[in-house]
Every structure is written in C-alpha cells, then in structure tokens.
Coordinates of C-alpha atoms and ligand atoms in Angstrom, one line a residue:
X28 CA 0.0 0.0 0.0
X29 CA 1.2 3.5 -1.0
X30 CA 1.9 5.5 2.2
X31 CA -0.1 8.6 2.6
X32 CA 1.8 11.6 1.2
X33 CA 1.4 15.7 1.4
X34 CA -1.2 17.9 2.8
X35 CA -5.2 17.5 1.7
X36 CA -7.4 20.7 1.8
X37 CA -11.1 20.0 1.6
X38 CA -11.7 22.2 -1.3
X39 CA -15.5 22.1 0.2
X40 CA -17.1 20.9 3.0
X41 CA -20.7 20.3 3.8
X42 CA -22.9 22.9 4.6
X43 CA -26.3 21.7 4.5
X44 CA -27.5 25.2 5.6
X45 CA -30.8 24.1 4.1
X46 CA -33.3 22.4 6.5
X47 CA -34.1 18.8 7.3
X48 CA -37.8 18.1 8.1
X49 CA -37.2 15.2 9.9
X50 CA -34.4 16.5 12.1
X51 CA -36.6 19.6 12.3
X52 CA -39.4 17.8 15.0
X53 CA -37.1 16.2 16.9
X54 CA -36.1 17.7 20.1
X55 CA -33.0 19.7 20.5
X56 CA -30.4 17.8 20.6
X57 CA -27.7 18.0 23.7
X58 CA -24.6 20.5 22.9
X59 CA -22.5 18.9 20.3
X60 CA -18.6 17.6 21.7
X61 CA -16.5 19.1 19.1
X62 CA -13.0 18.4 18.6
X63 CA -11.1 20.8 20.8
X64 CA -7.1 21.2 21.4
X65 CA -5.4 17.7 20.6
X66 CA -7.1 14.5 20.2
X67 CA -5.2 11.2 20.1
X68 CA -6.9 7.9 18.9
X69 CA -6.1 4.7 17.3
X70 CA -8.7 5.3 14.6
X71 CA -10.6 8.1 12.9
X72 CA -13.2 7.7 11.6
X73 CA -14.5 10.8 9.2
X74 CA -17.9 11.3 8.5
X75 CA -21.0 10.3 10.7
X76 CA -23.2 8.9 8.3
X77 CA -24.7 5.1 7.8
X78 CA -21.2 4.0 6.4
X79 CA -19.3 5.8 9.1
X80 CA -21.2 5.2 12.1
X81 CA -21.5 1.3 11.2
X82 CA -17.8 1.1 10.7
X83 CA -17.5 2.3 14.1
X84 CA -19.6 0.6 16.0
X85 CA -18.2 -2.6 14.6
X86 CA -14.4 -1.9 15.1
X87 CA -15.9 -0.6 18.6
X88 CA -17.0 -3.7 19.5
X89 CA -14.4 -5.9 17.9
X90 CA -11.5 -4.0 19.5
X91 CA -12.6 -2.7 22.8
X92 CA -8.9 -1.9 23.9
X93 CA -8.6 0.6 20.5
X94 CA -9.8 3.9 21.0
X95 CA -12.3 5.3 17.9
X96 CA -12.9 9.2 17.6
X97 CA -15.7 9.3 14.6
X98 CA -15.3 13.1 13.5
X99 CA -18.5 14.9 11.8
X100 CA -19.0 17.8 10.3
X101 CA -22.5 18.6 11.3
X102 CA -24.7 17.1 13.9
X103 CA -25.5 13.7 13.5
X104 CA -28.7 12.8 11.3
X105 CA -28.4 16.2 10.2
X106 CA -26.5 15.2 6.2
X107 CA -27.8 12.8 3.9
X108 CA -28.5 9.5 6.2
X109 CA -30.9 11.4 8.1
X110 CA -32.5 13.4 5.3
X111 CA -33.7 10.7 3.1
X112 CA -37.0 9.2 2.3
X113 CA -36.4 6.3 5.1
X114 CA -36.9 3.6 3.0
X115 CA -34.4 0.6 5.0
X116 CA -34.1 -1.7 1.9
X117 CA -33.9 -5.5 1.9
X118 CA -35.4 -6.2 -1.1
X119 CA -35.2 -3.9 -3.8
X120 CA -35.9 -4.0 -7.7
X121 CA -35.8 -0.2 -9.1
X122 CA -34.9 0.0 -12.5
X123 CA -35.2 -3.6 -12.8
X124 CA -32.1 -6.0 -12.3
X125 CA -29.5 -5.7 -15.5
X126 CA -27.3 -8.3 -14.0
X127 CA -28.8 -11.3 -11.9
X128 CA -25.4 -11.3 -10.1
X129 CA -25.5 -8.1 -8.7
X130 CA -28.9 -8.3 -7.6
X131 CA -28.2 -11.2 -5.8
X132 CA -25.0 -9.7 -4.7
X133 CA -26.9 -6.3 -3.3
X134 CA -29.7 -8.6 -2.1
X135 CA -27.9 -10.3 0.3
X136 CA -25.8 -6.8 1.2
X137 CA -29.3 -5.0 1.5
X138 CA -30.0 -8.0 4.4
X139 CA -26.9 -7.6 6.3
X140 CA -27.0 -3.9 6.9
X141 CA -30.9 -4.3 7.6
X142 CA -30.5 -7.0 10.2
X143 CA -27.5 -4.7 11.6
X144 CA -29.4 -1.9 11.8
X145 CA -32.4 -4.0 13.0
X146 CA -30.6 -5.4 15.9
X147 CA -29.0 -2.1 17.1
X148 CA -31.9 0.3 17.3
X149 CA -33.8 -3.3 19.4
X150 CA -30.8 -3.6 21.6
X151 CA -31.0 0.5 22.1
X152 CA -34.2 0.8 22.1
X153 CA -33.9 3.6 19.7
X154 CA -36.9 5.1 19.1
X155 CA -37.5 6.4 15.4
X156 CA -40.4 5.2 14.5
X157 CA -39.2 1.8 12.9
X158 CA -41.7 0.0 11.2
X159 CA -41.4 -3.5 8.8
X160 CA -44.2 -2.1 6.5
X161 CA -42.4 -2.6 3.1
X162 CA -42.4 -1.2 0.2
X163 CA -45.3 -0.7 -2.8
X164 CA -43.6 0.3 -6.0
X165 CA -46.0 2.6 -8.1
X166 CA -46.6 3.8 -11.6
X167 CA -49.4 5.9 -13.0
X168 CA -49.7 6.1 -16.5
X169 CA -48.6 3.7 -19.2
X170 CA -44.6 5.1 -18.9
X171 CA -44.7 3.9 -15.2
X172 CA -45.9 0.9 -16.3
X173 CA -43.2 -0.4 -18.5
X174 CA -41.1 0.5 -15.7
X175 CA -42.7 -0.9 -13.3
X176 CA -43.2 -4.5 -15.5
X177 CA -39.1 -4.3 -14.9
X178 CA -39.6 -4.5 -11.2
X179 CA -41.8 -7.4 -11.6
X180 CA -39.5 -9.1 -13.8
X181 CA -36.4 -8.4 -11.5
X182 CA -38.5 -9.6 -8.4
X183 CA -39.2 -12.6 -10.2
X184 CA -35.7 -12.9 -11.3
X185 CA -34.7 -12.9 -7.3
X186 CA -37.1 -15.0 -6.5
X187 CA -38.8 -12.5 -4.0
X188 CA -42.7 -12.8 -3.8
X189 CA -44.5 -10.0 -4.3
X190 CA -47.8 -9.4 -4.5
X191 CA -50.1 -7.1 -7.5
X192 CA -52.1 -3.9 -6.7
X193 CA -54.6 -2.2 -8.7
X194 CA -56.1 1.3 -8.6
X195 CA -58.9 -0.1 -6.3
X196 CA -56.0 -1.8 -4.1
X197 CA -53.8 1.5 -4.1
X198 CA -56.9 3.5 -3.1
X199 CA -57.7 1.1 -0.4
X200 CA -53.5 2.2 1.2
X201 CA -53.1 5.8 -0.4
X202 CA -57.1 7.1 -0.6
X203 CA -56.0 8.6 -4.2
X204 CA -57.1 7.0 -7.7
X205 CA -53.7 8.4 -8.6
X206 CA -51.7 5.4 -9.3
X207 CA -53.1 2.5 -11.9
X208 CA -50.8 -0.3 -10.4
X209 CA -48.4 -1.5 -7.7
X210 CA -46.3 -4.1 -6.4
X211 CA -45.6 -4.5 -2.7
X212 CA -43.0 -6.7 -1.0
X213 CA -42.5 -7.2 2.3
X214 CA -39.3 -7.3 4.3
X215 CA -38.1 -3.8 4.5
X216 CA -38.1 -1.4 7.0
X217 CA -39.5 2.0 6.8
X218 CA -37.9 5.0 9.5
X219 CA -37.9 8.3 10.5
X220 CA -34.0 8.6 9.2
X221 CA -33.2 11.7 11.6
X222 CA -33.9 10.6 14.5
X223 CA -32.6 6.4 13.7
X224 CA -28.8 8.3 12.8
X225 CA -29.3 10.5 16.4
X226 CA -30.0 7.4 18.2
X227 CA -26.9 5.3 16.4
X228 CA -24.6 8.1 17.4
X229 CA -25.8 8.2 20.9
X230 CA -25.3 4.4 21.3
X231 CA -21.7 3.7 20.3
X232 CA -19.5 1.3 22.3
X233 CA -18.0 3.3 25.1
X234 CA -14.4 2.7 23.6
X235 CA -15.8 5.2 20.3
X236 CA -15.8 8.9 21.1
X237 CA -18.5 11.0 18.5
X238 CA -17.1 14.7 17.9
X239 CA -20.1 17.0 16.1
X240 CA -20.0 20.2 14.1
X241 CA -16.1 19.3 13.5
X242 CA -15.8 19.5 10.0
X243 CA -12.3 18.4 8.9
X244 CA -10.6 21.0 6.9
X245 CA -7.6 19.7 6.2
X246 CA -5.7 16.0 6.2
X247 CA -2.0 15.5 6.8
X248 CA 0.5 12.9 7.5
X249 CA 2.1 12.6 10.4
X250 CA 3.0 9.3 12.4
X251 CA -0.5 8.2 11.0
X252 CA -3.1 11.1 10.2
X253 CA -3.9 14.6 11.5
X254 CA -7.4 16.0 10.9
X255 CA -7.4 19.5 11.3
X256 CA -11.0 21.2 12.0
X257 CA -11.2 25.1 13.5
X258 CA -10.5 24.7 17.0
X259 CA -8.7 21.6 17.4
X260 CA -7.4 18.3 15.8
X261 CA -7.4 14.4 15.8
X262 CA -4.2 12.2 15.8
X263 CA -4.7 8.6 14.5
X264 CA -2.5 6.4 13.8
X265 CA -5.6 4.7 11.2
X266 CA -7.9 6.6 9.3
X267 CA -11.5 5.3 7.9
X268 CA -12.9 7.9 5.5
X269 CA -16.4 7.3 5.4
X270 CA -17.2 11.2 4.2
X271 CA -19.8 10.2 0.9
X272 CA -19.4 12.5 -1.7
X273 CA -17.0 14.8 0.1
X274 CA -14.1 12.5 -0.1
X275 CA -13.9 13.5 -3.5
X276 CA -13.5 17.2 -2.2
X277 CA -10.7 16.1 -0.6
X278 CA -9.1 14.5 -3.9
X279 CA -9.7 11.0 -2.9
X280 CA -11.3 9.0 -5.3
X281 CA -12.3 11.6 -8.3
X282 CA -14.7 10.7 -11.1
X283 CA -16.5 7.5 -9.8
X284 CA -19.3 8.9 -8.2
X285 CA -22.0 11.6 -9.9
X286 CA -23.7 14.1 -7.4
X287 CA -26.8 13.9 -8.2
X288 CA -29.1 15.9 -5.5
X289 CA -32.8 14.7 -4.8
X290 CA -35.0 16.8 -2.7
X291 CA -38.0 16.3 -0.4
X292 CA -40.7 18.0 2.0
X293 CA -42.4 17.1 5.0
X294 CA -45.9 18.7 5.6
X295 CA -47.3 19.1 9.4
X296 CA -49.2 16.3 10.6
X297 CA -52.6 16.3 9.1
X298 CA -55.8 17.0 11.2
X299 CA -58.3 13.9 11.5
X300 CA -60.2 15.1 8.6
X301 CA -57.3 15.3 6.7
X302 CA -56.0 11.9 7.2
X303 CA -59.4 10.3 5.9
X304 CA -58.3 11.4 2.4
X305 CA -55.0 9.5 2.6
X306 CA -56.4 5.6 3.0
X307 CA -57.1 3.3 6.0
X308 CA -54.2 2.0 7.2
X309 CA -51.5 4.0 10.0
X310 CA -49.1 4.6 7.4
X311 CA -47.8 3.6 3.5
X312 CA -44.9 4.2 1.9
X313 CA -44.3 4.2 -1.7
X314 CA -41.5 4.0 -4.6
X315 CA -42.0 4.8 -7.9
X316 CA -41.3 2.7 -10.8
X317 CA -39.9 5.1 -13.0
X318 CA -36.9 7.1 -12.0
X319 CA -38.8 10.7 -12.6
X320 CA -41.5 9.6 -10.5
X321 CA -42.2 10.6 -6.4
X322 CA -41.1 8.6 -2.9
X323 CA -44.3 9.2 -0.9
X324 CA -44.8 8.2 2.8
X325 CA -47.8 9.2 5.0
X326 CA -46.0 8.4 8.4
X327 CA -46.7 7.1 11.6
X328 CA -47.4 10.8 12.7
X329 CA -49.5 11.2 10.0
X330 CA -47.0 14.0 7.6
X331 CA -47.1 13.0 4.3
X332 CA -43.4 13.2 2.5
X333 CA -42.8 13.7 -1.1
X334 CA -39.7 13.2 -2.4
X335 CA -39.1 14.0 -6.2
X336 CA -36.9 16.3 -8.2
X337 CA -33.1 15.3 -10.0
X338 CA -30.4 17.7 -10.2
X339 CA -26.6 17.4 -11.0
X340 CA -24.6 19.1 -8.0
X341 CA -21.3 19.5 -8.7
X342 CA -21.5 22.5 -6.8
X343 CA -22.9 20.3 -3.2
X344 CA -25.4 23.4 -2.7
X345 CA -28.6 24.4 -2.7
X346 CA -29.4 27.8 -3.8
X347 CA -33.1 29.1 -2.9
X348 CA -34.4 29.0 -6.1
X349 CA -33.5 25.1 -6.7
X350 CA -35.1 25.1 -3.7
X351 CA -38.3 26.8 -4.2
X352 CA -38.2 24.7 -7.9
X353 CA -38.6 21.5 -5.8
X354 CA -40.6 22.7 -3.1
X355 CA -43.8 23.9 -6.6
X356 CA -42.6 20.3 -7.8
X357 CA -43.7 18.9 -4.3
X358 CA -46.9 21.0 -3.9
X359 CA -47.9 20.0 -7.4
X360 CA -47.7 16.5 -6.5
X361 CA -49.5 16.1 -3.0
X362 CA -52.2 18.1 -4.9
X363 CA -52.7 15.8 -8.4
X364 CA -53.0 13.0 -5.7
X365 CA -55.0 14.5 -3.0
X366 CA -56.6 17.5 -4.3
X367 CA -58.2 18.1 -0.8
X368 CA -54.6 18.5 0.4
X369 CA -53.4 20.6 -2.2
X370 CA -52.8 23.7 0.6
X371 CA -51.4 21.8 3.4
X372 CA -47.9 23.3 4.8
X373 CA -45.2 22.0 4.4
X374 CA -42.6 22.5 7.7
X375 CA -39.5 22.2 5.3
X376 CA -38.2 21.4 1.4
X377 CA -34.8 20.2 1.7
X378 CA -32.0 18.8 -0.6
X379 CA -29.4 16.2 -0.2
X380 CA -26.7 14.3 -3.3
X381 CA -26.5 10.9 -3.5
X382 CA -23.4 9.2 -5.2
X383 CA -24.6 7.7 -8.2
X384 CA -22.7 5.3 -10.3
X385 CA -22.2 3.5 -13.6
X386 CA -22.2 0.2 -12.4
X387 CA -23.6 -0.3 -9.0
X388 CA -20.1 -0.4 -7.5
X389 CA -18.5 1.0 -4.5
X390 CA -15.2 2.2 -2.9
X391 CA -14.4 -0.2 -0.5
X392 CA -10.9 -1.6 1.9
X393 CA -7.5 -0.5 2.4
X394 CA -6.6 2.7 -0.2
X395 CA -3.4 3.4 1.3
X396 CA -1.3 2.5 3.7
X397 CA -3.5 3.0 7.3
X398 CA -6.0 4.1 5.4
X399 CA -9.5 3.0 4.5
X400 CA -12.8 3.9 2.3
X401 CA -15.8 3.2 3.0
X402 CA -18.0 4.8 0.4
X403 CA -21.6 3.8 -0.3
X404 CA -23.2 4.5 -3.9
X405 CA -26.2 4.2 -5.5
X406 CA -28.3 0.6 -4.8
X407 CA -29.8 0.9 -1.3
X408 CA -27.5 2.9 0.4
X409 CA -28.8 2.8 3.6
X410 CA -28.4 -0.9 3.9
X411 CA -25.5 -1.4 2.1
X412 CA -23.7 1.5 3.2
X413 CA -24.4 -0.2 6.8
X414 CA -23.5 -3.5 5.7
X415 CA -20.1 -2.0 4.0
X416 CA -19.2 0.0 7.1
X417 CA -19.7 -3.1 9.3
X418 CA -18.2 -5.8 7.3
X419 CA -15.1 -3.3 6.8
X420 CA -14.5 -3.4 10.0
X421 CA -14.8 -6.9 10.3
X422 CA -12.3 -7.0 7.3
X423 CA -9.8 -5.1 9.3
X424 CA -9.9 -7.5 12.2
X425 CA -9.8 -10.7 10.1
X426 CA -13.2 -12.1 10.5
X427 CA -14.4 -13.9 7.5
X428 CA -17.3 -14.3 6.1
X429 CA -19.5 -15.1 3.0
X430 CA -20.7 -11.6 3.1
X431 CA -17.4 -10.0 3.0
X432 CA -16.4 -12.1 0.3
X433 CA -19.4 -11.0 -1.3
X434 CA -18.7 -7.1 -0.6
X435 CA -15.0 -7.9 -2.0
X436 CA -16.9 -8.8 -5.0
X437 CA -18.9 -5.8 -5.7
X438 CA -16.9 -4.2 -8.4
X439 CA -15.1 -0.5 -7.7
X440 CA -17.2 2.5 -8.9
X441 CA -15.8 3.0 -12.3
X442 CA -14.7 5.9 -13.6
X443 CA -16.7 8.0 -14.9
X444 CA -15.6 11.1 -17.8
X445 CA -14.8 14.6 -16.1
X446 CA -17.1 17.5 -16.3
X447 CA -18.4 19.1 -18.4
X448 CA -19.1 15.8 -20.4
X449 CA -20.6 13.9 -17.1
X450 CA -22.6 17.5 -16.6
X451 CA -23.8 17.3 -19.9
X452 CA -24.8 13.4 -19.7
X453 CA -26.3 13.6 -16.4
X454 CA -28.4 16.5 -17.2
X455 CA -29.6 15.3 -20.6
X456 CA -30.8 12.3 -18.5
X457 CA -32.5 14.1 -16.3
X458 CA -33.9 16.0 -18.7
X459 CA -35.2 12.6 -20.4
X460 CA -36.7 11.4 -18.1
X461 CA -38.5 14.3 -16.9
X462 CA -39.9 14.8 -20.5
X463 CA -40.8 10.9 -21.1
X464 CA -42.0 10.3 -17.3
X465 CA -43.7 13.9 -16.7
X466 CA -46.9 11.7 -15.5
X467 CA -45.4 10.0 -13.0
X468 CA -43.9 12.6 -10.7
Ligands
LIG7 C1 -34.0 13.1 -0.3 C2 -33.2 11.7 -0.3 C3 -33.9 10.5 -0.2 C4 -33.2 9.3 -0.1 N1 -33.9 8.2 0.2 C5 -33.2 7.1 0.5 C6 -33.9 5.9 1.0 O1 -35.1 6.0 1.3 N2 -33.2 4.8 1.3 C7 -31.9 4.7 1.0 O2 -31.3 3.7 1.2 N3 -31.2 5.8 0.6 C8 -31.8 7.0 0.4 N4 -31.1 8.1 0.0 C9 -29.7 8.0 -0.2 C10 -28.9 7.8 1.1 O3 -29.5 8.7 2.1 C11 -27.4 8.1 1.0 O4 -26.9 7.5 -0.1 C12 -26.7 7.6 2.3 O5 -27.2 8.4 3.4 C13 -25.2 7.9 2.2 O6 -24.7 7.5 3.4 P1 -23.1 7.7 3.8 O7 -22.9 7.3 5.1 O8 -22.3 7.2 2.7 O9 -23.0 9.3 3.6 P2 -23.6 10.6 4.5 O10 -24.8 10.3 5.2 O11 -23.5 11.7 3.6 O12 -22.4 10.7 5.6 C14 -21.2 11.3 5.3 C15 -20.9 12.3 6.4 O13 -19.6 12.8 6.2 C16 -19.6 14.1 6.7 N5 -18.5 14.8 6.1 C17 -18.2 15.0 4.8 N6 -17.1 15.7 4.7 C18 -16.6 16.0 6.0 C19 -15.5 16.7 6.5 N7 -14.6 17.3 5.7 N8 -15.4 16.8 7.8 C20 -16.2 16.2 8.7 N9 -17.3 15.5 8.2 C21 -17.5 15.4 6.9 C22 -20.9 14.7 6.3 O14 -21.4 15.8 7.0 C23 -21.9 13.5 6.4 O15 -22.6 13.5 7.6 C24 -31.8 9.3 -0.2 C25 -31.1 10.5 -0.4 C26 -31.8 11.7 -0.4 C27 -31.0 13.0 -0.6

C-alpha cells in the first residue's frame, strides 16, 4: 500500500445550511462535543453517516482496547442518512435488475445492513419510528408501467414474492385514484432517518468517542493522520474515511461517483379530517417505478413526505431557487394525488446528493497505507452502506465471512468522464426522463 503523502485541503465541505424536516421535529439535541485542542486515537473515523457510524460501532465492538474518535461535520442525522426518504431496503428492484449477479450480490448486502441496523436500534431501544411495513412500488400512467413490469421481472428474477395492486387496491392504502398499479414486498423497514442516525450516534460502544459540528478541513500525515477542524485536531494512527461525496472534495477518489441531489418535503401532521383522504391504514410508503417519479410516505405521525426532483450538484449546494423549484414540484404532487390537500404546509423542502454510479459499484478496503474507504453508492444505500461500514471493520480485524467475500466482490465504482461531459450526460438524462415520465412525478 502507498503510504499517505502531502497535505489534503477539503476544497469544500458540507454545509447543509438548508433544513431537514425530519431532524426539524425532533427535540433539541444535547450541545454537540466538538473536537477541541489535541485528540489522540487509534482510529478516525471521518464522517458520521450510515457507512461511518457502522464502521464504528463494529471496530468498537471488535476491538474494545482501541480507541475510535468518529469526526463529523455537522450534527448527526443532520446530512444525507438522516434526510432521506427512510426507506431501509432488503429487497429492492428499481430500474429492474440488469445483472442477476449483482442483484443477488446487493440482495444479500441489502439483508446484512438491515439486520444490523435492525438489531441495534432493538438492543438500544432507539426510538425512530421503525416500522417492517415494506415497500409498494407505483406507476401511474402507461410510462410507469413499462417501468414498473421491470420491477416485476427483477423480483421474479430474485425469486422475492410479491404481490399485485390495482387502482382499487392502491386507493384502499393511499385514498387517491392516482396510481393505476403497484407491487408490494414485504421485508423492508420504513424510519424516520433523523432521528434512527441521532439514536446510532448516541449508542456507540463506550471505547468510540463522537465529535459533532467538526468538519475536517484539512488532512495530513504525520505518524498516522492529522485532521485539522477550526478549534482543534485528531491524531490517528488509522484513518476510515467514510465522508460520501466529500471525499472527493478532498481528492480522494475523483470521477467515480456523480452528485446527483434529490430533494423532499415534509408537511405538518394532518388533522383527522385530513387523514381520511390518505387511506385506511396507519401509514404507507411508496417508490416509484420510474426514476422521474415521487417517494411518498404518510408516516406514523400522519405527515405526508414527497420526495421527487433530480439535479446534478457538482457544486454540493442548494441555492433558494432550486429550492423553491422543488418545493412547486412537491406541492404539485401532494395536490394531483390529493386535491383536498393541495394547501397543506409544508414545515420544510430540503436537498441532499447521492453518489450515483455506472455500475452499481462501491469504494471499498484498504486505499493506502492505514487508510481505509468506505463509500456507499447508488443501490440501497442505507443498507449497504451499513452493511459496507460493518463488514469493513470486520475485514480489518480478520473475521471472514460469505458476506465480506461478497462485498469484496462488488466491483469499484468505475470511472466516470470529467465535467463538463458527465454534466452534460447527467443533465440530458435528467432532462429525459423528466420529459418521457412527466406523468409520474
Ligand atoms: C432526499 C433523499 C432521499 C433518499 N432516500 C433514501 C432511502 O429511502 N433509502 C436509502 O437507502 N437511501 C436513500 N437516499 C440516499 C442515502 O441517504 C445516502 O446514499 C446515504 O445516506 C449515504 O450514506 P453515507 O454514510 O455514505 O453518507 P452521508 O450520510 O453523507 O455521511 C457522510 C458524512 O460525512 C460528513 N463529512 C463530509 N465531509 C466531511 C468533512 N470534511 N469533515 C467532517 N465530516 C464530513 C458529512 O457531514 C456526512 O454526515 C436518499 C437520499 C436523499 C437525498
């Protein structure tokens, strides 16, 4: 392994200065530990997200002498693992499998990090609303169909049951004549994502210190690794990077992943009245078929969230008027599926990128020498991402397994052209599908 060499600015850090609905209506969190003066561990971990907080809980555990600091730039649940739609995949078909390998391959990934994540918030009793609902996939006109015939076929291809819905069935969940047909499979888990990531940071083995609103400006050498944030810094002999789409910003890894933001909004819970119009049951939770099309959830708490909108983010930001673009794309859809709802408030639009590659791969092991990558892509990143940061760990320590061996598999992201020719691709697809699959958002 090449030895880490010279000084690493992060050219940007995150700043998700937008909100996040769901960490929004938890309570205050207590005052964030930030890294302050000199801390010395045997391991940093940098980033606190699914892949980073996994990876150290499970070298927590599986080297209690070893002392972890896990360095974050904002509070936990605040980035991307606790501003997503909340959908804990084990079983999952979007886009349809294009290799029977790899879905088996992310299918039994998807499992790991659920029964992980599973077991930790039921030993912790961590209370964020976990439910084993599943999943309906949707479509609504004839384009969400053909997409949504791919599902089937991958389903059927993996061998997972699922059952058929029509627009009398999806009335019966959703109380809209919106969507014309549905699949549901069971098995996955459905969350409120904000408050599941505060309650895995505030659970870590007593051996793993968490340091919040730390972000990690700089990366040096020295006897190991120095991570420099404003008012202090971490020694560490080993270094996990675990940072998503930043660790690009830091010039690891360039050009595998594309930044491809996604947005959502939460409304306020819904009166009584209200709920009547959204179907019987306590809650549902939706993904659509086709890639233009909406994540919808009515939760436990009775918000509805709508999740639609692509954009390339090279940038990592969220101006106000990509914000207020999502936020009409939003409105427009709670109201063409519940008209009665078409003026209910929303308490927050947000953004947040996902790392989207061109062949379902990862970044994954030792890069260099001391130091490891944990990066999560595209196919069900909360589960894999989990399963990734905990089978990493369990790589480090020499435990073997069939699902290691199967994460050692799972190719490395491949590389994808610079900008502006990925710009230019990834927007034209966008655009695409937008035009193709307007009926389905
Ligand atoms: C709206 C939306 C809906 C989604 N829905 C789903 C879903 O339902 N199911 C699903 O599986 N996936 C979903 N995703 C994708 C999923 O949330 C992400 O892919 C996943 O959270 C990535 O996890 P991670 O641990 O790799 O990264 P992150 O959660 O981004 O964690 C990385 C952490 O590193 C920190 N960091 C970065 N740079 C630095 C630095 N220099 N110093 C200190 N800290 C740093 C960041 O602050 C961040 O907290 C969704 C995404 C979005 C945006």
């Amino acid at each position: 392994m090449a030895a880490f060499a010279g000084t690493r600015r992060a050219r940007k850090l995150p700043d998700d200065g937008v909100r996040n609905g769901w960490y929004d209506i938890l309570p205050a969190p207590p005052e964030a530990r930030r890294v302050a003066g000199t801390v010395r561990a045997d391991w940093a971990v940098l980033g606190a997200g699914a892949c980073g907080l996994a990876a150290a809980r499970r070298l927590g555990e599986l080297r209690p002498s070893d002392s972890i600091a896990v360095v974050e730039a904002m509070r936990v649940g605040y980035g991307t693992s606790g501003r997503n739609a909340g959908f804990m995949l084990s079983e999952h078909s979007q886009g349809g499998i294009k290799d029977l390998a790899t879905g088996r391959r992310n299918m039994r990934l998807f499992n790991a990090g659920l029964a992980y994540l599973r077991e930790t918030v039921e030993q912790h009793q961590i209370r964020c609303d976990w439910s084993d609902w599943g999943q309906i996939y949707v479509s609504a006109a004839a384009e969400g169909e053909a997409h949504l015939r791919s599902v089937a076929e991958g389903f059927e291809a993996l061998e997972v049951p699922y059952g058929r819905l029509d627009r009398d069935g999806l009335e019966e969940i959703t109380g809209s004549r919106f969507y014309g047909r549905g699949i549901r499979v069971q098995g996955n888990a459905l969350v409120q994502p904000a408050a599941m990531m505060r309650g895995l940071g505030a659970t870590l083995p007593a051996n793993v210190d968490l340091y919040e609103d730390s972000p990690v400006a700089e990366l040096r050498p020295d006897d190991g690794f120095r991570l420099v944030c404003p008012d202090g810094e971490v020694l560490a002999r080993k270094l996990i990077l675990a940072n998503h789409v930043f660790a690009e910003e830091m010039g690891f890894v360039r050009y595998r992943t594309a930044p491809i933001a996604t947005f959502a909004s939460l409304t306020r819970p819904l009166t009584e009245d209200e709920r009547r119009h959204t179907g019987a049951g306590e809650q549902f939770g939706l993904l659509p078929a086709s890639p233009n099309g909406s994540t919808v959830r009515r939760t436990l708490d009775g918000r509805i969230l709508m999740r639609n909108t692509l954009w390339y983010a090279r940038d990592k930001r969220f101006g106000p008027e990509l914000l207020a673009r999502a936020e009409r794309h939003h409105r427009d859809s709670v109201a063409r599926r519940w008209p009665a709802l078409a003026e209910v408030d929303f308490i927050a639009t947000w953004g947040g990128i996902m790392g989207m590659t061109r062949n379902e791969g990862m970044i994954f092991g030792e890069i260099g020498d001391g130091l490891y990558a944990v990066l999560t892509t595209d196919a069900g990143p909360m589960t894999r991402g989990t399963a990734a940061g905990k089978l990493l760990a369990e790589q480090i320590c020499g435990i073997d397994s069939e699902e290691l061996r199967i994460l050692q598999s799972v190719p490395r992201a491949a590389l994808l052209p610079p900008d502006p020719i990925l710009r230019f691709v990834a927007n034209r697809r966008i655009r695409k599908f937008e035009s193709t699959d307007a009926a389905e958002r």
